[in-house]
Coordinates of C-alpha atoms and ligand atoms in Angstrom, one line a residue:
X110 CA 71.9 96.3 146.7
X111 CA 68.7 96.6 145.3
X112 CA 66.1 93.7 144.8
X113 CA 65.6 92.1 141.0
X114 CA 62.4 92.8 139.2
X115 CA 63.1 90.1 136.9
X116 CA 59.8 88.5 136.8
X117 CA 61.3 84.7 137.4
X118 CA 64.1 82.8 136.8
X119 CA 64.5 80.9 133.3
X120 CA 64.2 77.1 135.1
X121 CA 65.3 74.9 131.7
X122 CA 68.1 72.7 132.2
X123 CA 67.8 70.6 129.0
X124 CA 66.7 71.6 125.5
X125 CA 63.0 70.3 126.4
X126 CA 60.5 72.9 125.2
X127 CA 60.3 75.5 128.1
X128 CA 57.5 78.1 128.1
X129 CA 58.9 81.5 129.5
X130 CA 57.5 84.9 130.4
X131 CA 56.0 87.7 128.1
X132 CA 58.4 90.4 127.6
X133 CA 57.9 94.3 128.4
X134 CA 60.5 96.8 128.4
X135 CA 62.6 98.2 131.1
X136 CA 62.6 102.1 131.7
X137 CA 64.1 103.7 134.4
X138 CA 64.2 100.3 136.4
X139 CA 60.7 99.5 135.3
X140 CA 58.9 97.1 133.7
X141 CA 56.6 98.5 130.9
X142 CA 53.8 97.9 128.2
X143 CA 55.1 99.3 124.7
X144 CA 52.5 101.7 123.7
X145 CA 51.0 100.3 120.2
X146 CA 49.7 97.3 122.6
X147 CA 50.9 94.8 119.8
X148 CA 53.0 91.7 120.6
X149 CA 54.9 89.6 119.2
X150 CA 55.1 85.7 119.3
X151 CA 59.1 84.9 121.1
X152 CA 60.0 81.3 118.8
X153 CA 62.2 78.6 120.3
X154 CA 63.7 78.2 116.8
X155 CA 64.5 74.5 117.8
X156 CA 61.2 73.8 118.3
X157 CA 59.7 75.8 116.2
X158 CA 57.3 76.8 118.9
X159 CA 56.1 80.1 120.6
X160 CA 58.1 80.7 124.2
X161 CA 56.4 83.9 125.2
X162 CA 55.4 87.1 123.3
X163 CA 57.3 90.5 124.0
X164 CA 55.6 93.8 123.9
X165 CA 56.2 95.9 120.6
X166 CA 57.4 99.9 120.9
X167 CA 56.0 102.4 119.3
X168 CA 58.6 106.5 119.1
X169 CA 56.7 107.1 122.1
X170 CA 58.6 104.5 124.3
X171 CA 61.7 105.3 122.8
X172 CA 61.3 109.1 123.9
X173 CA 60.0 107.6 127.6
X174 CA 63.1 105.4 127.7
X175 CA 65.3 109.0 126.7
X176 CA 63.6 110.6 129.2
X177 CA 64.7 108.1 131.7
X178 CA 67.8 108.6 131.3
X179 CA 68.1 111.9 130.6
X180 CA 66.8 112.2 134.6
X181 CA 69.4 109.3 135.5
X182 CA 72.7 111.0 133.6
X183 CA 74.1 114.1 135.5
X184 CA 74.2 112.1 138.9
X185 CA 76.0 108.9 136.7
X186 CA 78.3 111.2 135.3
X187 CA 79.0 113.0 138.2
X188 CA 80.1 109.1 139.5
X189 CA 83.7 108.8 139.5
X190 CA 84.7 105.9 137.5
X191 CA 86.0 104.1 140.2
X192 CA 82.5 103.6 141.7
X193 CA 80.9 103.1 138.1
X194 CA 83.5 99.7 138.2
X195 CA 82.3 98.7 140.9
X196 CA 78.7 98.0 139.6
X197 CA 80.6 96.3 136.5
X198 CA 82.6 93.8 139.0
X199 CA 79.3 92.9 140.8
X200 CA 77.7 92.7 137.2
X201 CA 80.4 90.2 136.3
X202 CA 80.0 87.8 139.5
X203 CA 76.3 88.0 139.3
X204 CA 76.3 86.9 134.9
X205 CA 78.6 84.1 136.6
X206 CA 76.5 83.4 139.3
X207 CA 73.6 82.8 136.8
X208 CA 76.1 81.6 134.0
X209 CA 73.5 78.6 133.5
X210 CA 70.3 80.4 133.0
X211 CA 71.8 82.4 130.6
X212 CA 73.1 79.9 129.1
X213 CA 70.0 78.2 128.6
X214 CA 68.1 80.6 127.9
X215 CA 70.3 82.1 124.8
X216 CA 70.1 78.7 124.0
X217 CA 66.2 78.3 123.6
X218 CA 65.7 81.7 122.1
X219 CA 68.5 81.2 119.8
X220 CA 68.5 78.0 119.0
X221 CA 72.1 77.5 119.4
X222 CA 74.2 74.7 121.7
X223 CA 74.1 74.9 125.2
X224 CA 78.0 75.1 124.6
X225 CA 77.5 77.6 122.2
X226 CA 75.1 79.7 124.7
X227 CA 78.2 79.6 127.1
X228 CA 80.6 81.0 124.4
X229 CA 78.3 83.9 124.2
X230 CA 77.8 84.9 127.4
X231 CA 81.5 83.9 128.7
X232 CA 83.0 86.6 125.7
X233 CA 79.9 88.8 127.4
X234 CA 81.9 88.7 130.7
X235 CA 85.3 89.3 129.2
X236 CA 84.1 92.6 127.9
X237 CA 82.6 93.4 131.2
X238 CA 86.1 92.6 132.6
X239 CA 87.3 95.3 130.1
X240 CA 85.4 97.9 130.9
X241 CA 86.2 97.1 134.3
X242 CA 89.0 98.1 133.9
X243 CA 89.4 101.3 132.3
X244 CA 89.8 103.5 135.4
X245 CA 93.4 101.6 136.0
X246 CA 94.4 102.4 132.4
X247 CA 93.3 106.0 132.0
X248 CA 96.8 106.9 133.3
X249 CA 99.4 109.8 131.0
X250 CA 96.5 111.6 129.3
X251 CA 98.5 114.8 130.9
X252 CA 102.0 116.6 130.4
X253 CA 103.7 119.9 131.2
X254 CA 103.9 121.5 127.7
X255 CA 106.0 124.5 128.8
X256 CA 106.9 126.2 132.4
X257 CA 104.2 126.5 134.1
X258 CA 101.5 125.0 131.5
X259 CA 100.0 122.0 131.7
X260 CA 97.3 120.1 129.0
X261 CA 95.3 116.9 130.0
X262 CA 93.0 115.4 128.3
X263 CA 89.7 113.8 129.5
X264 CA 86.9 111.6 128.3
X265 CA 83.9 112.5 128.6
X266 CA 80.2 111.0 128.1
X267 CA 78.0 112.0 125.4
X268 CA 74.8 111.8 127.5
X269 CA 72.3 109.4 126.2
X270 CA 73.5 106.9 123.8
X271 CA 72.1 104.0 122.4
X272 CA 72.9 100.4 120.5
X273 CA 70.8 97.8 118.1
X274 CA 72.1 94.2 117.9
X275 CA 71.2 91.6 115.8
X276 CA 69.8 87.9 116.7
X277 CA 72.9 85.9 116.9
X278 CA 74.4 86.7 120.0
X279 CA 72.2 88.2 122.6
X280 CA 74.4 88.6 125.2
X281 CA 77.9 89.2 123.9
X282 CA 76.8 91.7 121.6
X283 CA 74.5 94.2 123.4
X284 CA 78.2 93.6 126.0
X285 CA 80.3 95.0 123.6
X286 CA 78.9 98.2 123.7
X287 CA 76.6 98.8 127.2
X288 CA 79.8 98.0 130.1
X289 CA 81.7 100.4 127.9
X290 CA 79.3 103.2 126.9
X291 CA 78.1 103.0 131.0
X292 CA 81.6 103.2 132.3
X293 CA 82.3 106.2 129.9
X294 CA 79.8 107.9 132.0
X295 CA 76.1 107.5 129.7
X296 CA 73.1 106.4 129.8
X297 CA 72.5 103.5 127.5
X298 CA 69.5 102.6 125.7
X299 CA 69.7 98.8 124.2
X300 CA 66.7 97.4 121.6
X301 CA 67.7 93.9 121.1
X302 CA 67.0 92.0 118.0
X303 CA 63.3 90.8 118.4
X304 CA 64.1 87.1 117.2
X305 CA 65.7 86.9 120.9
X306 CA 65.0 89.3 123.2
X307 CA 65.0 87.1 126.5
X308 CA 69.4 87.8 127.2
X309 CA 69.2 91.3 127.6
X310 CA 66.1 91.6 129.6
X311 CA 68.0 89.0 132.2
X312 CA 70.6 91.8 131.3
X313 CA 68.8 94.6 132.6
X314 CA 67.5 92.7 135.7
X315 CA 71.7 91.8 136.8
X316 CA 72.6 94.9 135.9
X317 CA 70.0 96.5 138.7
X318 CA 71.1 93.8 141.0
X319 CA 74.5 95.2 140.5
X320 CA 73.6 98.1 142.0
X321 CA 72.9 100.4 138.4
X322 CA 71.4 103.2 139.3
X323 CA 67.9 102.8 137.5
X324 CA 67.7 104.8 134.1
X325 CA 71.4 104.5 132.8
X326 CA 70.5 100.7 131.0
X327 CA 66.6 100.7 129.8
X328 CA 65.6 97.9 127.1
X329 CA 63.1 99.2 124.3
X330 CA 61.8 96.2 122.2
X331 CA 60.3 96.7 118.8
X332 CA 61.3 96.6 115.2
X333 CA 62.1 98.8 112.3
X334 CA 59.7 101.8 113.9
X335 CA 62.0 101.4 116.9
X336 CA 64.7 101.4 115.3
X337 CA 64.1 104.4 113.3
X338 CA 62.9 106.6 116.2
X339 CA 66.4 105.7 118.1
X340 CA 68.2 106.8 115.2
X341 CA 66.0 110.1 114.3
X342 CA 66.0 110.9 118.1
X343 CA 67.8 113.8 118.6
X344 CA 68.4 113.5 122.4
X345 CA 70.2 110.1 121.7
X346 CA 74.0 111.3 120.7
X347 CA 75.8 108.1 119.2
X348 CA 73.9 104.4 117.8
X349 CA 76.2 101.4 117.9
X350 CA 74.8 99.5 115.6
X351 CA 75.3 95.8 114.7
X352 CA 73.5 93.9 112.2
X353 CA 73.5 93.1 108.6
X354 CA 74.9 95.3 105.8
X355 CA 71.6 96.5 103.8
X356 CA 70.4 98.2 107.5
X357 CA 73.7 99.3 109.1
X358 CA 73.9 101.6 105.5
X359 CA 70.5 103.1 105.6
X360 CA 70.8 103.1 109.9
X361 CA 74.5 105.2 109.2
X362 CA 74.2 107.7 107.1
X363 CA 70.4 108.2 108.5
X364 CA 71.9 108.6 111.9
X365 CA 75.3 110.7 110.5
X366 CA 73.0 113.2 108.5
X367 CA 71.3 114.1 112.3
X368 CA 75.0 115.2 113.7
X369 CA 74.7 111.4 115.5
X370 CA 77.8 109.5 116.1
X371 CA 77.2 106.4 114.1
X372 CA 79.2 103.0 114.1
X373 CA 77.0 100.8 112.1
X374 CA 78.7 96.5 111.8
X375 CA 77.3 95.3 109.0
X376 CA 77.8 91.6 107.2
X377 CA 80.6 89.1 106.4
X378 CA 82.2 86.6 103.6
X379 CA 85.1 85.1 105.9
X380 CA 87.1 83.9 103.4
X381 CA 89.8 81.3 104.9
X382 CA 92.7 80.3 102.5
X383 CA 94.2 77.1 102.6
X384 CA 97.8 76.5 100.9
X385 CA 98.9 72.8 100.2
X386 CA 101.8 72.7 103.3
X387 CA 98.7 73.2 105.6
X388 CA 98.6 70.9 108.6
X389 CA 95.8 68.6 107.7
X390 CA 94.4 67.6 110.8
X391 CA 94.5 71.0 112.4
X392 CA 93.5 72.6 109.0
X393 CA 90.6 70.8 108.8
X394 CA 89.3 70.7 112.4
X395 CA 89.4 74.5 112.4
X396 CA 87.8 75.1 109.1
X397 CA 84.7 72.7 110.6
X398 CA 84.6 74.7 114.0
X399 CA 84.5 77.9 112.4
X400 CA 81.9 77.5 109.7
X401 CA 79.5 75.3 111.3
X402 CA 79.6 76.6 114.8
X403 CA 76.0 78.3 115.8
X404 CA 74.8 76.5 112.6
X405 CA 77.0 79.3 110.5
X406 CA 75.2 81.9 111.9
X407 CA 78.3 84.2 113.0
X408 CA 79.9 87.2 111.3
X409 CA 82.7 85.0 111.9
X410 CA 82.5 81.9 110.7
X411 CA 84.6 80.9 107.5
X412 CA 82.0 80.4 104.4
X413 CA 84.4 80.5 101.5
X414 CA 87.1 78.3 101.7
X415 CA 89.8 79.3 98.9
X416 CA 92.0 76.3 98.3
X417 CA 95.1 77.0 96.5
X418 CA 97.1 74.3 94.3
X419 CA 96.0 70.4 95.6
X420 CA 94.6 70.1 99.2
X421 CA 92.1 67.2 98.5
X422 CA 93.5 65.9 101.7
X423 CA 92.1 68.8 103.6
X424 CA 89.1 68.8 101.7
X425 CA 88.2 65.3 102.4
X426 CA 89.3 65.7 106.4
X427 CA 87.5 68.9 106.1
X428 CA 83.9 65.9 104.8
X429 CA 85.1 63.7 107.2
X430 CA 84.9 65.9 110.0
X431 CA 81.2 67.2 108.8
X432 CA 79.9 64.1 108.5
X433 CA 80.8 63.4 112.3
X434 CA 78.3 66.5 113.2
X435 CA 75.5 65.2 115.7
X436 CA 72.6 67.5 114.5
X437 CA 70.8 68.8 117.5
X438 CA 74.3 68.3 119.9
X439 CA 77.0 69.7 118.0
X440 CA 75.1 72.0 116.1
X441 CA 72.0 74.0 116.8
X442 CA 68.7 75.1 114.5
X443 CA 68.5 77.8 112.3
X444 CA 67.1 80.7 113.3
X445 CA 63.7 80.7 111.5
X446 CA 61.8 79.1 108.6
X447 CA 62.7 82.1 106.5
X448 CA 66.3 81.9 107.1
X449 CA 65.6 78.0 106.7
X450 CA 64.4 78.4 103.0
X451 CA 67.1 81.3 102.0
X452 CA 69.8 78.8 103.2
X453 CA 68.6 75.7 100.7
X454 CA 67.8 78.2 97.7
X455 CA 71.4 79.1 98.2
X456 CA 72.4 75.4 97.9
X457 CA 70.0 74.7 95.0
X458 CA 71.3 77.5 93.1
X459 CA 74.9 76.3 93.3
X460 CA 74.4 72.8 92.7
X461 CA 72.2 73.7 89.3
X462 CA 75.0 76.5 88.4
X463 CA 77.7 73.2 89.1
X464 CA 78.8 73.2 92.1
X465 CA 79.3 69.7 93.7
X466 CA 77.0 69.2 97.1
X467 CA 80.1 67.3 99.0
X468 CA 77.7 66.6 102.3
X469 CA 74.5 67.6 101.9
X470 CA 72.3 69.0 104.9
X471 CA 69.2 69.2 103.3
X472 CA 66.8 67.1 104.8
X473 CA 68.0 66.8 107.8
X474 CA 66.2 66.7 111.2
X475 CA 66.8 66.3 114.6
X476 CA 64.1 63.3 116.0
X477 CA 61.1 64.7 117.7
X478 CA 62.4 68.6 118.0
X479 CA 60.4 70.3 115.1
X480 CA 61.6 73.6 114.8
X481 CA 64.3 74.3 111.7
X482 CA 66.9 72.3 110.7
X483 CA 69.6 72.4 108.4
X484 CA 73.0 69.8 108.5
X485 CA 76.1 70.9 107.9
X486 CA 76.8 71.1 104.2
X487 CA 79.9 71.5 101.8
X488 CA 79.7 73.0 98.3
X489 CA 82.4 72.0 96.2
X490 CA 83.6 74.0 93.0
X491 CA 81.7 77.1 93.7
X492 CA 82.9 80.1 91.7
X493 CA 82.6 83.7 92.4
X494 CA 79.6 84.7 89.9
X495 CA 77.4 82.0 92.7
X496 CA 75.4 83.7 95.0
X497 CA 77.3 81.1 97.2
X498 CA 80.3 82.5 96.2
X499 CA 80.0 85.8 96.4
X500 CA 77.1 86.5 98.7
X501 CA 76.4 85.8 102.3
X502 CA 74.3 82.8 103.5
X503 CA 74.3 82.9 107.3
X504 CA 74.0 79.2 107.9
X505 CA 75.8 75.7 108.0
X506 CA 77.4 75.9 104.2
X507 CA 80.8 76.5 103.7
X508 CA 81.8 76.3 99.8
X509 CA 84.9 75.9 98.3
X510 CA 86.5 77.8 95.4
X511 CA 90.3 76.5 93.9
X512 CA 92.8 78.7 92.7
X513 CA 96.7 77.8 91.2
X514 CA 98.5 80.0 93.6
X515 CA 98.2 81.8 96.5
X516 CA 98.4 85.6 94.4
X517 CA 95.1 84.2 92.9
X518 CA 93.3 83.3 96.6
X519 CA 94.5 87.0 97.1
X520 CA 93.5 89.1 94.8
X521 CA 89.8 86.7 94.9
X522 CA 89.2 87.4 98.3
X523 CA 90.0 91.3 97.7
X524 CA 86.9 91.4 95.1
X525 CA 84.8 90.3 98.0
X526 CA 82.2 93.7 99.2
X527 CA 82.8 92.2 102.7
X528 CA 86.1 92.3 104.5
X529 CA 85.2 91.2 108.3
X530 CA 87.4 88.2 108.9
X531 CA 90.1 86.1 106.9
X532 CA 92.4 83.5 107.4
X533 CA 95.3 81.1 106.1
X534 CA 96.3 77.8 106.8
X535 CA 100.3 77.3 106.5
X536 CA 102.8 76.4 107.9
X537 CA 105.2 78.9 106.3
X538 CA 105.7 81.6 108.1
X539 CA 106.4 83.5 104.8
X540 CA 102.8 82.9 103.2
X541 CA 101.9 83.7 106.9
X542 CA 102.9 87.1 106.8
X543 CA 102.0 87.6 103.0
X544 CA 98.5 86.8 103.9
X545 CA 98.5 88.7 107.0
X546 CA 99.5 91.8 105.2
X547 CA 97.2 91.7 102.1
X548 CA 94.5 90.0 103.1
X549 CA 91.7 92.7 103.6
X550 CA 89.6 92.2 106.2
X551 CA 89.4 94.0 109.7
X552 CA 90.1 90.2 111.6
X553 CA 93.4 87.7 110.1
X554 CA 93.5 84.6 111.1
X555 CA 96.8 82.8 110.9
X556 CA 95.8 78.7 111.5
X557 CA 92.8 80.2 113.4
X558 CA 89.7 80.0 111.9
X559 CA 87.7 82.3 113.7
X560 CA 89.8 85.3 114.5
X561 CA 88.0 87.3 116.9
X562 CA 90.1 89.6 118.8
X563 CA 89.9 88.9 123.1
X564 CA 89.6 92.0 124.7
X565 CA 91.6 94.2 125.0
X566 CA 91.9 93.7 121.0
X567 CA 89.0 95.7 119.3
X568 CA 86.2 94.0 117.0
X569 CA 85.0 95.2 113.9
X570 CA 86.0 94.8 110.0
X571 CA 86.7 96.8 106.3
X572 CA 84.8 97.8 103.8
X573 CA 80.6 96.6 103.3
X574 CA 81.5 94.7 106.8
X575 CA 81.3 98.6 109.1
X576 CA 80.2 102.1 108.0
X577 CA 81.9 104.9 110.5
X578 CA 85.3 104.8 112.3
X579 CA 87.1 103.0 114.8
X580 CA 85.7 99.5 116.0
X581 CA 82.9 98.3 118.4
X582 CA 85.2 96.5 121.6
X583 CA 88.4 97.4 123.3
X584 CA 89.8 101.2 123.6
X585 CA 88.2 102.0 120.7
X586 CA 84.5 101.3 122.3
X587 CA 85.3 103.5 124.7
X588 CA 86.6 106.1 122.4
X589 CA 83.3 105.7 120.6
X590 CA 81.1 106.7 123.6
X591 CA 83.1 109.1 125.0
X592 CA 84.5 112.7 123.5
X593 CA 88.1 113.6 124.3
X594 CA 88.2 117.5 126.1
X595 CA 91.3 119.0 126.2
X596 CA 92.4 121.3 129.2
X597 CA 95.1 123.5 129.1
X598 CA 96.0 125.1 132.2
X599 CA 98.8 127.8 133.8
X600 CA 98.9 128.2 137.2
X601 CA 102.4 130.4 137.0
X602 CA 103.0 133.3 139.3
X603 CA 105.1 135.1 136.6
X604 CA 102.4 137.2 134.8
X605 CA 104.7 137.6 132.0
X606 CA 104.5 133.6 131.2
X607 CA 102.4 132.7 127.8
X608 CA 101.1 129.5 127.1
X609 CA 103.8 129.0 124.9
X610 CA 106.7 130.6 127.4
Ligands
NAD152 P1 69.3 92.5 110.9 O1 70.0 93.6 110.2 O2 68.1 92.0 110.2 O3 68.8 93.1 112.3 C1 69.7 93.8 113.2 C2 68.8 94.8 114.0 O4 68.3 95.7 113.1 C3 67.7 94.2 114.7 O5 67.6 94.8 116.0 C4 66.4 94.6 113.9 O6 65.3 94.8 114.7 C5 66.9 95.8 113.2 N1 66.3 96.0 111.8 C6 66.1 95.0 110.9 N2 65.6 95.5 109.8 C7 65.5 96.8 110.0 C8 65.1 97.9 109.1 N3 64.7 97.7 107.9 N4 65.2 99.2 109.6 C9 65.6 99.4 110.9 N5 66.0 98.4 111.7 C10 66.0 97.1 111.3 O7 70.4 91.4 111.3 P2 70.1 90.0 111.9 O8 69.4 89.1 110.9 O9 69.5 90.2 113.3 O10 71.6 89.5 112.2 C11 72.3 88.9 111.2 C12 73.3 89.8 110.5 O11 74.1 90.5 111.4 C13 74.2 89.1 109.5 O12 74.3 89.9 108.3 C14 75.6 89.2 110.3 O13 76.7 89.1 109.5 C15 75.4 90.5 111.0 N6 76.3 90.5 112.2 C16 77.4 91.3 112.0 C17 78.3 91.3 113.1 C18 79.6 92.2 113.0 O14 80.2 92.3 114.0 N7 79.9 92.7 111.8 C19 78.1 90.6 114.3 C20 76.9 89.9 114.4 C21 76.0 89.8 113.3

């Protein structure tokens, strides 16, 4: 196995203001200076203070990252996949191995919960584990279609590929797409979001240590010039994209209209419906977890509670609960001050349009941290023409809307432009299976409030929420990064056999 290059281990074990290392980028198992020799300040959102600075890319390192992997490619696809899984396994014992520096770490770039950190990098492993697995599971893909003639089909890799993530989950997401695009047979390019770039650089160093040959996972970090040269590139053959709406449109059809294969995951309005036979406790509880975990900063979390008929009960468990929110323990810090000051205009806007602040997080700090704060806050009576309603706000605010009947909460949540995840609280199995059905959104939840598939269950959602086809995680992933060939063959004696004899 081959020594790390990371340049030292993350050493926080408490949310005390750690100073960490200054960022390059990793090409063909190197560490290097992005060429515009700019950088950019790496905040500990919590604190609100500078952990380290991370070298910006310029189209040049972009095409030095391709070129990388371009060399590394024929000799990884020429790896059966039986040997490409054993990498992921020792990839998976060494991310548990180091389960609490990555932990920490995701949690000072982030600013989320140490708990929360774990979440990401544990749903990290599972799709490790996934991919892990795909040489057992790539069995029947052949049949004898007539004497004599056989047809199999097999999978394989595009070549270079590449994916963009967004800041709130720097390890999971960049694992949706790398374990499966590298066991498909490519070579990956990842450019993490800038706001946290620290989890896939510990990323690239495991995945050496894992015994990755060096060129088939390089790390280019930059912004939109980055971004744009990935897409434009045309040695780079498919862009997993994940990030908000207003990009993943521009990044698709930008990407589609160079023959790319594009899957661009864009924003959410989770929209969770509550009916009045809900189970209070449990109703409420979930509603909590899902909006306010990682401050509401998930494509996930439920932001639009639609309650149907009277459920005051569940609306004052659902306060209750809030107000039992230890800022700074339970919850994490925004990302940045910009996000910070989006959040409250969204709240000041609904209160002066009329909508009633039930628990109000403004003002809130956590003693001694700095950095940016908002608590956890509940808009009551919010209607659709809010930009609370109707628009999404990426933080700790879940609002609630009221309709008379569950048709209503329906056809509501079907005039939303996002459809990532829904859910409904019941417990009638009939308004169960009515919501399930016409709810729509890519991810139902039925009494769970945030529906995320486990693998081997795919990710990804309707409408605004993804541009291109199929989803990010699961069989489809690999679909994504890989193109089906079908062989036909006839090894019959009888030279009077056709293919279709
Ligand atoms: P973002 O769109 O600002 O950034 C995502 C990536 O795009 C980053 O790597 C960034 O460098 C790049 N980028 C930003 N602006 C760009 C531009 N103009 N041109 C080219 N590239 C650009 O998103 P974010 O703020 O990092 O993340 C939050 C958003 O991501 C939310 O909208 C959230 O719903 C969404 N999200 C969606 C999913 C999903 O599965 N659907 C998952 C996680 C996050």
């Amino acid at each position: 196995m081959q020594k790390p290059t990371m340049p030292q281990p993350f050493a926080a074990k408490s949310y005390a203001f750690t100073e960490y290392v200054n960022l390059k980028n990793w090409i063909g198992g190197a560490w290097k200076e992005g060429s515009s020799g700019n950088w950019l300040d790496i905040e500990n959102p919590r604190h609100g203070k500078t952990m380290g600075k991370m070298t910006l890319s310029t189209a040049k390192d972009v095409d030095a990252a391709v070129e990388a992997a371009k060399k590394a490619f024929p000799a990884w696809r020429a790896t059966p996949m039986r040997e490409r899984a054993q990498v992921l396994f020792r990839l998976k014992a060494l991310m548990e191995r180091d389960l609490d520096e990555l932990c920490w770490l995701v949690s000072h770039e982030n600013g989320k919960t140490y708990a929360e950190g774990k979440g990401d990098v544990e749903k990290g492993i599972e799709c490790v584990e996934f991919a892990a697995s795909l040489h057992m599971m790539a069995d029947g893909g052949q049949l004898d279609v007539s004497r004599g003639v056989n047809c199999r089909v097999t999978h394989e890799p595009l070549g270079v590929v590449a994916g963009i993530v967004p800041f709130n989950f720097p390890v999971m997401v960049p694992m949706w797409m790398a374990p499966n695009a590298i066991m498909a047979g490519n070579a990956f390019i990842l450019k993490p979001s800038e706001v946290v770039p620290y989890g896939a650089m510990k990323l690239a160093a495991l995945f050496q240590e894992a015994g990755l040959p060096d060129g088939i996972f390089n790390v280019v970090n930059g912004q939109r010039e980055c971004v744009e040269a990935i897409v434009d590139h045309a040695d780079i053959k498919a862009v997993g994209f994940v990030g908000s709406t207003k990009v993943a449109k521009i990044l698709y059809a930008r990407g589609a209209a160079t023959g790319k294969r594009m899957l661009c995951l864009g924003s959410a309005k989770n929209h969770v419906v509550v009916v009045p036979d809900a189970d209070v406790q449990l109703t409420s509880t979930n509603i909590v977890a899902s909006s306010y975990g990682c401050a509401g900063q998930r494509c996930m979390a439920s932001s639009l509670m639609v309650a149907v008929g009277d459920v005051q009960k569940i609306i004052d468990g659902i306060a209750d609960n809030v107000r039992k929110i230890r800022l700074g323990e339970d919850m994490g810090s925004i990302i940045s001050g910009a996000s910070r000051e989006r959040i409250l205009k969204y709240i000041e806007d609904a209160q002066k349009a009329g909508a009633k602040v039930l628990v109000d997080g403004r003002g809130q700090n956590v003693d001694g941290a700095g950095g940016h704060w908002i608590g956890p806050t509940v808009l009551d009576n919010v209607t659709l023409d809010m930009p609370a309603g109707c628009e999404e706000i990426f933080g700790p605010v879940l609002s609630i809307v009221h309709t008379k009947t569950l048709e209503e909460a329906i056809n509501l949540q079907h005039k939303s432009l996002y459809a990532n995840g829904a859910a409904i609280f019941t417990t009638s199995g009939a308004v169960a299976r009515t919501a399930a059905d016409r709810l729509e959104a890519g991810m139902v939840g039925i009494n769970v409030g945030v529906p995320v598939p486990r693998e081997p269950f795919s990710f990804g959602g309707f409408n605004s929420s993804k541009f291109g086809h199929g989803d990010i995680t699961g069989w489809d992933g690999f679909r994504f990064w890989s193109r089906p060939k079908k062989v036909t063959e006839k090894w019959a004696a009888a030279s009077d056999a056709s293919w279709m004899s």
